[in-house]
Amino acid sequence: MPQDEYTSAAVSFEIQLDERGHFVSIIPYVNEKGKLDKQIYNVPKQDKRSGSGVNPYFLCEKAEYLFGSAISLREVCRDGLRQLWSEVLVNAGTQSDEVLALHAFLELSTEQLVEQLQLISDLELQDSLKTGGLCVLKFAPTGKFFHDDPVIQQAWENYYKRLRANDDSARIQMCLLTGEQISTDQIARLHPSIKNVTGAQSSGAAIVSFNIPSFCSFGREQSYNAPTSQKAADAYGYVLNRFLADPNHKVRINDTTVVFWTESAKMNEQDLLSSLFQEFKEKADHSQTDEESIRERVKSAVVRIRQGQQFRDTFHDLDVNTTFYVLGLSPNAARLSVRFWYTGSLGEIGERMWRHYHDLSIDGLDRSPTIKELLREIAVGHEWGNIPPNMEGQMFRAIILGQPYSRSIFAQLMNRIRSESDDPKKGLYKIGTVRAAMIKAYLIRYYRARKINWEGELTMTLNPQSTSVPYHLGRLFACLEKTQVSALGQGINATIRDRYWGAATATPANVFPRLLKLSQHHITKDEKWGRNNDQRIAEVMNALPEQFPKRLTLEEQGMFALGYYHQRQEMYTAKADQ
């Protein structure tokens, strides 16, 4: 991490100067595809710029400041740069070759700059320079960057300390992050820009900013309203930007960018967090995977749970005392909003994660779904962009704190089941395995929070001994649908599920007498499977009361859907597999 007098900067160009301050070459940093890229350097401190005023940086600057009107940009920027660099270089105790080269560069006229640019660059490179990427300077005779030269570094540090000492330091305020009592000159006037947040400005957005009087209090301006030491602000900005630039530490869920990390340097402990969020992608070359890797163990958690394993058995090599952090950020104009923030130990999150997968475990679920995969089930068309706002925070909060899943998520899931139909070509089903697992997990947590012991009712597989009427109604509906398909064939335009699902789940008494009467026609017509289907219907009817319920609550509709799924799994799963 950079020292107080320096900052980390993403640089796009390298400009090499000789001992006379003349250009030797301008090298753009490009990636393997030939597109402009960036490299990170620790350079002299760069305070955040605001507005269109002139605010030059030392030794790492945009082409507008380095060349001014020589590339048809503002000459006033180069004038400002000359003044700053000259003031800094005055502090250099030794007039080394590097210091003399910088002085010579500052003395170049516009005509000399134009002439040298024409010799070493073409119009395409000059246009690239105008895009605004930062440039660093290298001393060609030694091949070292000017910002790494000890003499120039000492000159900059002396200048920076003197500049800070001249600021108003009469008032004392407390840093909100560290609790230290610090003078005003040590407080960050502007907080660092946070980049790589989905939907935010590409140049970065601030978590803390005050730009109109109504946001300010007690006559304070800018970030003095939320006093944070410059050192603390630089630290959180630097670390957060590093994490957000690393795909292994962040994931996008709808409009929220989730960034996560642990205090441990061990990758396997970091992988436990990332496995909660990131999708499990199959290897393109179908090569053999490491079954004992953290990601594979999380991926197979639902299978291990069916085998009776516990979290500490499966992840015995993790330090359960390691602290983890999870931050959710979303764009809000030029700022960032903190959607959620959680911290705790890996042992805590691990046990709750295991409970989450235990609640989800259901017949047919052979891989642990990530949070993104669960939320996709409540999105219209299973599209990521259609995940309702705030749902990702609600889902993660429920998992991380061991709380019931949000009722709004459950209501949205039931709406999607009611309104959608199967699309086998895309592998999408009205009540697929993941949706059934979500219903089971929601109901378990719903009743657990109310101290109602229903875990014996909500089993992984078909439960003929259940005492839930809605559950058996769902089973009956699956049997009636099977009877129809057996009699009329798979090619029918619409099954009773397509026509009657909504009414059957909401007002069973109005629908089931009609469906039972219709089933008798199907049984009579089906010479091959009619008798078996009739017997199955009779078995389920024995578990139901004489009168069908008039209405079902939302939770009872969930039990209906779960019974339907379990019965279909029982009917369509080969006996050998069972």
PDB file of C-alpha atoms in Angstrom, residues 202-430:
ATOM      1  CA  SER A 202     -16.630   4.616 -15.305  1.00  0.00           C
ATOM      2  CA  SER A 203     -14.387   7.274 -13.751  1.00  0.00           C
ATOM      3  CA  GLY A 204     -15.540   6.175 -10.306  1.00  0.00           C
ATOM      4  CA  ALA A 205     -18.076   7.263  -7.705  1.00  0.00           C
ATOM      5  CA  ALA A 206     -17.777   8.315  -4.090  1.00  0.00           C
ATOM      6  CA  ILE A 207     -19.226   6.627  -1.033  1.00  0.00           C
ATOM      7  CA  VAL A 208     -18.865   9.914   0.885  1.00  0.00           C
ATOM      8  CA  SER A 209     -19.467  13.297  -0.785  1.00  0.00           C
ATOM      9  CA  PHE A 210     -21.181  16.609  -0.095  1.00  0.00           C
ATOM     10  CA  ASN A 211     -21.783  18.828  -3.110  1.00  0.00           C
ATOM     11  CA  ILE A 212     -24.715  21.112  -2.245  1.00  0.00           C
ATOM     12  CA  PRO A 213     -25.372  23.252   0.873  1.00  0.00           C
ATOM     13  CA  SER A 214     -28.365  21.205   2.036  1.00  0.00           C
ATOM     14  CA  PHE A 215     -26.038  18.264   2.749  1.00  0.00           C
ATOM     15  CA  CYS A 216     -23.737  20.339   4.973  1.00  0.00           C
ATOM     16  CA  SER A 217     -23.935  21.166   8.682  1.00  0.00           C
ATOM     17  CA  PHE A 218     -22.337  23.680  11.098  1.00  0.00           C
ATOM     18  CA  GLY A 219     -20.715  25.630   8.255  1.00  0.00           C
ATOM     19  CA  ARG A 220     -18.503  22.741   7.190  1.00  0.00           C
ATOM     20  CA  GLU A 221     -17.862  22.101   3.505  1.00  0.00           C
ATOM     21  CA  GLN A 222     -17.156  18.997   1.438  1.00  0.00           C
ATOM     22  CA  SER A 223     -16.193  15.889   3.402  1.00  0.00           C
ATOM     23  CA  TYR A 224     -15.410  17.860   6.557  1.00  0.00           C
ATOM     24  CA  ASN A 225     -19.060  17.045   7.360  1.00  0.00           C
ATOM     25  CA  ALA A 226     -17.976  13.404   7.743  1.00  0.00           C
ATOM     26  CA  PRO A 227     -14.392  13.879   9.003  1.00  0.00           C
ATOM     27  CA  THR A 228     -12.081  11.061   7.962  1.00  0.00           C
ATOM     28  CA  SER A 229      -8.319  11.233   8.080  1.00  0.00           C
ATOM     29  CA  GLN A 230      -6.623  11.387   4.690  1.00  0.00           C
ATOM     30  CA  LYS A 231      -4.683   8.272   5.613  1.00  0.00           C
ATOM     31  CA  ALA A 232      -7.837   6.283   6.439  1.00  0.00           C
ATOM     32  CA  ALA A 233      -9.666   7.521   3.326  1.00  0.00           C
ATOM     33  CA  ASP A 234      -6.720   6.596   1.082  1.00  0.00           C
ATOM     34  CA  ALA A 235      -6.491   3.188   2.749  1.00  0.00           C
ATOM     35  CA  TYR A 236     -10.126   2.175   2.264  1.00  0.00           C
ATOM     36  CA  GLY A 237     -10.141   3.588  -1.277  1.00  0.00           C
ATOM     37  CA  TYR A 238      -6.992   1.727  -2.261  1.00  0.00           C
ATOM     38  CA  VAL A 239      -8.046  -1.621  -0.795  1.00  0.00           C
ATOM     39  CA  LEU A 240     -11.635  -1.443  -2.051  1.00  0.00           C
ATOM     40  CA  ASN A 241     -10.500  -0.583  -5.580  1.00  0.00           C
ATOM     41  CA  ARG A 242      -8.073  -3.512  -5.533  1.00  0.00           C
ATOM     42  CA  PHE A 243     -10.826  -5.917  -4.497  1.00  0.00           C
ATOM     43  CA  LEU A 244     -13.273  -4.526  -7.058  1.00  0.00           C
ATOM     44  CA  ALA A 245     -10.679  -4.984  -9.807  1.00  0.00           C
ATOM     45  CA  ASP A 246     -10.316  -8.683  -8.910  1.00  0.00           C
ATOM     46  CA  PRO A 247     -13.055 -11.030 -10.250  1.00  0.00           C
ATOM     47  CA  ASN A 248     -12.272 -13.463  -7.416  1.00  0.00           C
ATOM     48  CA  HIS A 249     -13.425 -10.904  -4.842  1.00  0.00           C
ATOM     49  CA  LYS A 250     -16.583  -9.562  -6.416  1.00  0.00           C
ATOM     50  CA  VAL A 251     -19.766 -10.657  -8.118  1.00  0.00           C
ATOM     51  CA  ARG A 252     -22.656  -8.807  -9.705  1.00  0.00           C
ATOM     52  CA  ILE A 253     -26.189  -9.546  -8.521  1.00  0.00           C
ATOM     53  CA  ASN A 254     -28.642  -7.465 -10.541  1.00  0.00           C
ATOM     54  CA  ASP A 255     -27.730  -3.791  -9.889  1.00  0.00           C
ATOM     55  CA  THR A 256     -25.643  -4.607  -6.799  1.00  0.00           C
ATOM     56  CA  THR A 257     -21.907  -5.263  -6.851  1.00  0.00           C
ATOM     57  CA  VAL A 258     -20.980  -7.557  -3.964  1.00  0.00           C
ATOM     58  CA  VAL A 259     -17.350  -7.479  -2.801  1.00  0.00           C
ATOM     59  CA  PHE A 260     -16.096  -9.948  -0.207  1.00  0.00           C
ATOM     60  CA  TRP A 261     -12.848 -10.878   1.529  1.00  0.00           C
ATOM     61  CA  THR A 262     -11.381 -12.516   4.610  1.00  0.00           C
ATOM     62  CA  GLU A 263      -8.570 -11.530   6.962  1.00  0.00           C
ATOM     63  CA  SER A 264      -6.753 -14.697   5.991  1.00  0.00           C
ATOM     64  CA  ALA A 265      -4.321 -14.973   3.100  1.00  0.00           C
ATOM     65  CA  LYS A 266      -5.365 -18.593   2.508  1.00  0.00           C
ATOM     66  CA  MET A 267      -7.177 -19.000  -0.791  1.00  0.00           C
ATOM     67  CA  ASN A 268      -9.314 -21.907   0.427  1.00  0.00           C
ATOM     68  CA  GLU A 269     -10.931 -19.672   3.073  1.00  0.00           C
ATOM     69  CA  GLN A 270     -11.557 -16.991   0.465  1.00  0.00           C
ATOM     70  CA  ASP A 271     -13.090 -19.638  -1.824  1.00  0.00           C
ATOM     71  CA  LEU A 272     -15.740 -20.501   0.766  1.00  0.00           C
ATOM     72  CA  LEU A 273     -17.201 -17.005   0.398  1.00  0.00           C
ATOM     73  CA  SER A 274     -16.896 -16.841  -3.372  1.00  0.00           C
ATOM     74  CA  SER A 275     -18.651 -20.209  -3.703  1.00  0.00           C
ATOM     75  CA  LEU A 276     -21.746 -18.737  -2.066  1.00  0.00           C
ATOM     76  CA  PHE A 277     -22.057 -16.094  -4.775  1.00  0.00           C
ATOM     77  CA  GLN A 278     -20.335 -17.166  -7.957  1.00  0.00           C
ATOM     78  CA  GLU A 279     -21.766 -19.677 -10.389  1.00  0.00           C
ATOM     79  CA  PHE A 280     -20.180 -23.094 -10.750  1.00  0.00           C
ATOM     80  CA  LYS A 281     -18.915 -23.208 -14.318  1.00  0.00           C
ATOM     81  CA  GLU A 282     -18.101 -26.461 -16.002  1.00  0.00           C
ATOM     82  CA  LYS A 283     -14.580 -26.731 -17.389  1.00  0.00           C
ATOM     83  CA  ALA A 284     -14.468 -26.216 -21.146  1.00  0.00           C
ATOM     84  CA  ASP A 285     -11.961 -29.038 -21.644  1.00  0.00           C
ATOM     85  CA  HIS A 286     -13.937 -31.412 -19.363  1.00  0.00           C
ATOM     86  CA  SER A 287     -10.739 -32.081 -17.435  1.00  0.00           C
ATOM     87  CA  GLN A 288     -10.886 -33.793 -14.069  1.00  0.00           C
ATOM     88  CA  THR A 289     -11.777 -31.544 -11.139  1.00  0.00           C
ATOM     89  CA  ASP A 290     -10.330 -31.624  -7.642  1.00  0.00           C
ATOM     90  CA  GLU A 291     -13.140 -33.147  -5.585  1.00  0.00           C
ATOM     91  CA  GLU A 292     -11.542 -31.872  -2.355  1.00  0.00           C
ATOM     92  CA  SER A 293     -11.300 -28.237  -3.444  1.00  0.00           C
ATOM     93  CA  ILE A 294     -13.467 -25.802  -1.473  1.00  0.00           C
ATOM     94  CA  ARG A 295     -15.630 -24.997  -4.497  1.00  0.00           C
ATOM     95  CA  GLU A 296     -16.299 -28.676  -5.231  1.00  0.00           C
ATOM     96  CA  ARG A 297     -17.119 -29.350  -1.593  1.00  0.00           C
ATOM     97  CA  VAL A 298     -19.597 -26.464  -1.541  1.00  0.00           C
ATOM     98  CA  LYS A 299     -20.981 -27.588  -4.883  1.00  0.00           C
ATOM     99  CA  SER A 300     -21.681 -31.058  -3.470  1.00  0.00           C
ATOM    100  CA  ALA A 301     -22.973 -29.832  -0.085  1.00  0.00           C
ATOM    101  CA  VAL A 302     -26.573 -30.986  -0.709  1.00  0.00           C
ATOM    102  CA  VAL A 303     -25.301 -34.493  -1.559  1.00  0.00           C
ATOM    103  CA  ARG A 304     -23.025 -34.585   1.504  1.00  0.00           C
ATOM    104  CA  ILE A 305     -25.943 -33.480   3.697  1.00  0.00           C
ATOM    105  CA  ARG A 306     -28.011 -36.438   2.461  1.00  0.00           C
ATOM    106  CA  GLN A 307     -25.067 -38.638   3.487  1.00  0.00           C
ATOM    107  CA  GLY A 308     -25.216 -37.185   7.015  1.00  0.00           C
ATOM    108  CA  GLN A 309     -22.115 -34.962   6.898  1.00  0.00           C
ATOM    109  CA  GLN A 310     -21.855 -31.756   8.952  1.00  0.00           C
ATOM    110  CA  PHE A 311     -20.071 -28.490   8.095  1.00  0.00           C
ATOM    111  CA  ARG A 312     -17.044 -29.132  10.315  1.00  0.00           C
ATOM    112  CA  ASP A 313     -16.678 -32.638   8.900  1.00  0.00           C
ATOM    113  CA  THR A 314     -16.644 -31.367   5.337  1.00  0.00           C
ATOM    114  CA  PHE A 315     -14.466 -28.282   5.920  1.00  0.00           C
ATOM    115  CA  HIS A 316     -12.150 -29.578   8.626  1.00  0.00           C
ATOM    116  CA  ASP A 317      -9.163 -27.753   7.074  1.00  0.00           C
ATOM    117  CA  LEU A 318     -10.620 -24.237   7.516  1.00  0.00           C
ATOM    118  CA  ASP A 319      -9.881 -21.939  10.453  1.00  0.00           C
ATOM    119  CA  VAL A 320     -13.374 -21.273  11.798  1.00  0.00           C
ATOM    120  CA  ASN A 321     -12.121 -18.176  13.659  1.00  0.00           C
ATOM    121  CA  THR A 322     -11.087 -16.305  10.482  1.00  0.00           C
ATOM    122  CA  THR A 323     -13.057 -13.075  10.066  1.00  0.00           C
ATOM    123  CA  PHE A 324     -14.946 -12.438   6.827  1.00  0.00           C
ATOM    124  CA  TYR A 325     -16.448  -9.251   5.342  1.00  0.00           C
ATOM    125  CA  VAL A 326     -19.171  -8.770   2.710  1.00  0.00           C
ATOM    126  CA  LEU A 327     -20.138  -5.390   1.219  1.00  0.00           C
ATOM    127  CA  GLY A 328     -22.943  -4.679  -1.246  1.00  0.00           C
ATOM    128  CA  LEU A 329     -22.653  -1.499  -3.345  1.00  0.00           C
ATOM    129  CA  SER A 330     -25.110  -0.057  -5.856  1.00  0.00           C
ATOM    130  CA  PRO A 331     -24.938   3.132  -7.976  1.00  0.00           C
ATOM    131  CA  ASN A 332     -26.828   6.259  -6.965  1.00  0.00           C
ATOM    132  CA  ALA A 333     -26.143   9.072  -9.465  1.00  0.00           C
ATOM    133  CA  ALA A 334     -22.520  10.139  -8.865  1.00  0.00           C
ATOM    134  CA  ARG A 335     -22.415   8.332  -5.516  1.00  0.00           C
ATOM    135  CA  LEU A 336     -22.532   4.788  -4.234  1.00  0.00           C
ATOM    136  CA  SER A 337     -25.108   3.392  -1.850  1.00  0.00           C
ATOM    137  CA  VAL A 338     -24.198   0.705   0.666  1.00  0.00           C
ATOM    138  CA  ARG A 339     -26.875  -1.969   0.204  1.00  0.00           C
ATOM    139  CA  PHE A 340     -25.576  -4.219   2.958  1.00  0.00           C
ATOM    140  CA  TRP A 341     -22.532  -4.871   5.138  1.00  0.00           C
ATOM    141  CA  TYR A 342     -21.883  -8.052   7.100  1.00  0.00           C
ATOM    142  CA  THR A 343     -18.973  -9.388   9.104  1.00  0.00           C
ATOM    143  CA  GLY A 344     -18.391 -12.419  11.275  1.00  0.00           C
ATOM    144  CA  SER A 345     -16.319 -15.588  11.541  1.00  0.00           C
ATOM    145  CA  LEU A 346     -16.022 -18.348   8.958  1.00  0.00           C
ATOM    146  CA  GLY A 347     -17.369 -20.764  11.541  1.00  0.00           C
ATOM    147  CA  GLU A 348     -20.554 -18.721  11.900  1.00  0.00           C
ATOM    148  CA  ILE A 349     -21.134 -18.248   8.183  1.00  0.00           C
ATOM    149  CA  GLY A 350     -20.161 -21.862   7.506  1.00  0.00           C
ATOM    150  CA  GLU A 351     -22.707 -23.332   9.926  1.00  0.00           C
ATOM    151  CA  ARG A 352     -25.430 -21.017   8.612  1.00  0.00           C
ATOM    152  CA  MET A 353     -24.493 -21.785   5.024  1.00  0.00           C
ATOM    153  CA  TRP A 354     -24.740 -25.496   5.856  1.00  0.00           C
ATOM    154  CA  ARG A 355     -28.169 -24.945   7.442  1.00  0.00           C
ATOM    155  CA  HIS A 356     -29.200 -23.070   4.271  1.00  0.00           C
ATOM    156  CA  TYR A 357     -28.202 -26.008   2.056  1.00  0.00           C
ATOM    157  CA  HIS A 358     -29.806 -28.460   4.497  1.00  0.00           C
ATOM    158  CA  ASP A 359     -33.094 -26.583   4.229  1.00  0.00           C
ATOM    159  CA  LEU A 360     -32.818 -26.556   0.422  1.00  0.00           C
ATOM    160  CA  SER A 361     -32.022 -30.286   0.121  1.00  0.00           C
ATOM    161  CA  ILE A 362     -34.704 -32.083  -1.868  1.00  0.00           C
ATOM    162  CA  ASP A 363     -35.037 -35.110  -4.113  1.00  0.00           C
ATOM    163  CA  GLY A 364     -33.590 -34.223  -7.528  1.00  0.00           C
ATOM    164  CA  LEU A 365     -31.235 -31.485  -6.308  1.00  0.00           C
ATOM    165  CA  ASP A 366     -27.741 -32.813  -6.951  1.00  0.00           C
ATOM    166  CA  ARG A 367     -25.773 -29.545  -6.832  1.00  0.00           C
ATOM    167  CA  SER A 368     -25.798 -26.669  -4.349  1.00  0.00           C
ATOM    168  CA  PRO A 369     -27.351 -23.575  -6.002  1.00  0.00           C
ATOM    169  CA  THR A 370     -25.637 -20.215  -5.534  1.00  0.00           C
ATOM    170  CA  ILE A 371     -27.495 -17.081  -4.437  1.00  0.00           C
ATOM    171  CA  LYS A 372     -27.576 -15.862  -8.044  1.00  0.00           C
ATOM    172  CA  GLU A 373     -29.086 -19.130  -9.231  1.00  0.00           C
ATOM    173  CA  LEU A 374     -31.769 -18.957  -6.536  1.00  0.00           C
ATOM    174  CA  LEU A 375     -32.681 -15.370  -7.362  1.00  0.00           C
ATOM    175  CA  ARG A 376     -32.910 -16.160 -11.064  1.00  0.00           C
ATOM    176  CA  GLU A 377     -35.883 -18.398 -10.239  1.00  0.00           C
ATOM    177  CA  ILE A 378     -37.933 -15.356  -9.180  1.00  0.00           C
ATOM    178  CA  ALA A 379     -36.991 -13.252 -12.225  1.00  0.00           C
ATOM    179  CA  VAL A 380     -39.273 -12.890 -15.235  1.00  0.00           C
ATOM    180  CA  GLY A 381     -37.957 -15.152 -17.971  1.00  0.00           C
ATOM    181  CA  HIS A 382     -35.154 -16.292 -15.634  1.00  0.00           C
ATOM    182  CA  GLU A 383     -33.192 -13.195 -16.741  1.00  0.00           C
ATOM    183  CA  TRP A 384     -30.612 -11.682 -14.339  1.00  0.00           C
ATOM    184  CA  GLY A 385     -31.696  -8.151 -15.196  1.00  0.00           C
ATOM    185  CA  ASN A 386     -35.257  -8.900 -14.068  1.00  0.00           C
ATOM    186  CA  ILE A 387     -34.362  -9.783 -10.480  1.00  0.00           C
ATOM    187  CA  PRO A 388     -36.438  -7.370  -8.346  1.00  0.00           C
ATOM    188  CA  PRO A 389     -34.406  -4.703  -6.465  1.00  0.00           C
ATOM    189  CA  ASN A 390     -33.224  -5.417  -2.911  1.00  0.00           C
ATOM    190  CA  MET A 391     -33.914  -9.145  -3.213  1.00  0.00           C
ATOM    191  CA  GLU A 392     -30.216 -10.071  -3.222  1.00  0.00           C
ATOM    192  CA  GLY A 393     -29.694  -8.254   0.080  1.00  0.00           C
ATOM    193  CA  GLN A 394     -32.730  -9.933   1.621  1.00  0.00           C
ATOM    194  CA  MET A 395     -31.598 -13.386   0.505  1.00  0.00           C
ATOM    195  CA  PHE A 396     -28.032 -12.925   1.709  1.00  0.00           C
ATOM    196  CA  ARG A 397     -29.215 -11.487   5.027  1.00  0.00           C
ATOM    197  CA  ALA A 398     -31.390 -14.553   5.614  1.00  0.00           C
ATOM    198  CA  ILE A 399     -28.494 -16.928   4.888  1.00  0.00           C
ATOM    199  CA  ILE A 400     -25.806 -15.045   6.799  1.00  0.00           C
ATOM    200  CA  LEU A 401     -27.967 -14.466   9.895  1.00  0.00           C
ATOM    201  CA  GLY A 402     -29.872 -17.762   9.817  1.00  0.00           C
ATOM    202  CA  GLN A 403     -33.201 -15.923   9.513  1.00  0.00           C
ATOM    203  CA  PRO A 404     -36.379 -16.870   7.597  1.00  0.00           C
ATOM    204  CA  TYR A 405     -36.265 -16.067   3.905  1.00  0.00           C
ATOM    205  CA  SER A 406     -38.059 -12.886   2.946  1.00  0.00           C
ATOM    206  CA  ARG A 407     -41.796 -13.334   2.367  1.00  0.00           C
ATOM    207  CA  SER A 408     -41.542 -10.969  -0.588  1.00  0.00           C
ATOM    208  CA  ILE A 409     -39.113 -13.422  -2.237  1.00  0.00           C
ATOM    209  CA  PHE A 410     -41.525 -16.280  -1.568  1.00  0.00           C
ATOM    210  CA  ALA A 411     -44.494 -14.295  -2.905  1.00  0.00           C
ATOM    211  CA  GLN A 412     -42.529 -13.425  -6.050  1.00  0.00           C
ATOM    212  CA  LEU A 413     -41.604 -17.095  -6.490  1.00  0.00           C
ATOM    213  CA  MET A 414     -45.235 -18.222  -6.206  1.00  0.00           C
ATOM    214  CA  ASN A 415     -46.263 -15.547  -8.722  1.00  0.00           C
ATOM    215  CA  ARG A 416     -43.704 -16.844 -11.202  1.00  0.00           C
ATOM    216  CA  ILE A 417     -44.933 -20.435 -10.728  1.00  0.00           C
ATOM    217  CA  ARG A 418     -48.524 -19.302 -11.249  1.00  0.00           C
ATOM    218  CA  SER A 419     -47.815 -17.289 -14.407  1.00  0.00           C
ATOM    219  CA  GLU A 420     -45.123 -19.333 -16.209  1.00  0.00           C
ATOM    220  CA  SER A 421     -45.198 -22.596 -18.115  1.00  0.00           C
ATOM    221  CA  ASP A 422     -42.595 -25.203 -19.048  1.00  0.00           C
ATOM    222  CA  ASP A 423     -39.958 -24.497 -21.694  1.00  0.00           C
ATOM    223  CA  PRO A 424     -38.053 -27.804 -22.027  1.00  0.00           C
ATOM    224  CA  LYS A 425     -35.837 -26.472 -24.835  1.00  0.00           C
ATOM    225  CA  LYS A 426     -34.333 -23.955 -22.403  1.00  0.00           C
ATOM    226  CA  GLY A 427     -34.430 -26.361 -19.471  1.00  0.00           C
ATOM    227  CA  LEU A 428     -36.986 -24.171 -17.647  1.00  0.00           C
ATOM    228  CA  TYR A 429     -39.951 -25.605 -15.776  1.00  0.00           C
ATOM    229  CA  LYS A 430     -42.943 -24.228 -13.929  1.00  0.00           C
TER     230      LYS A 430
END
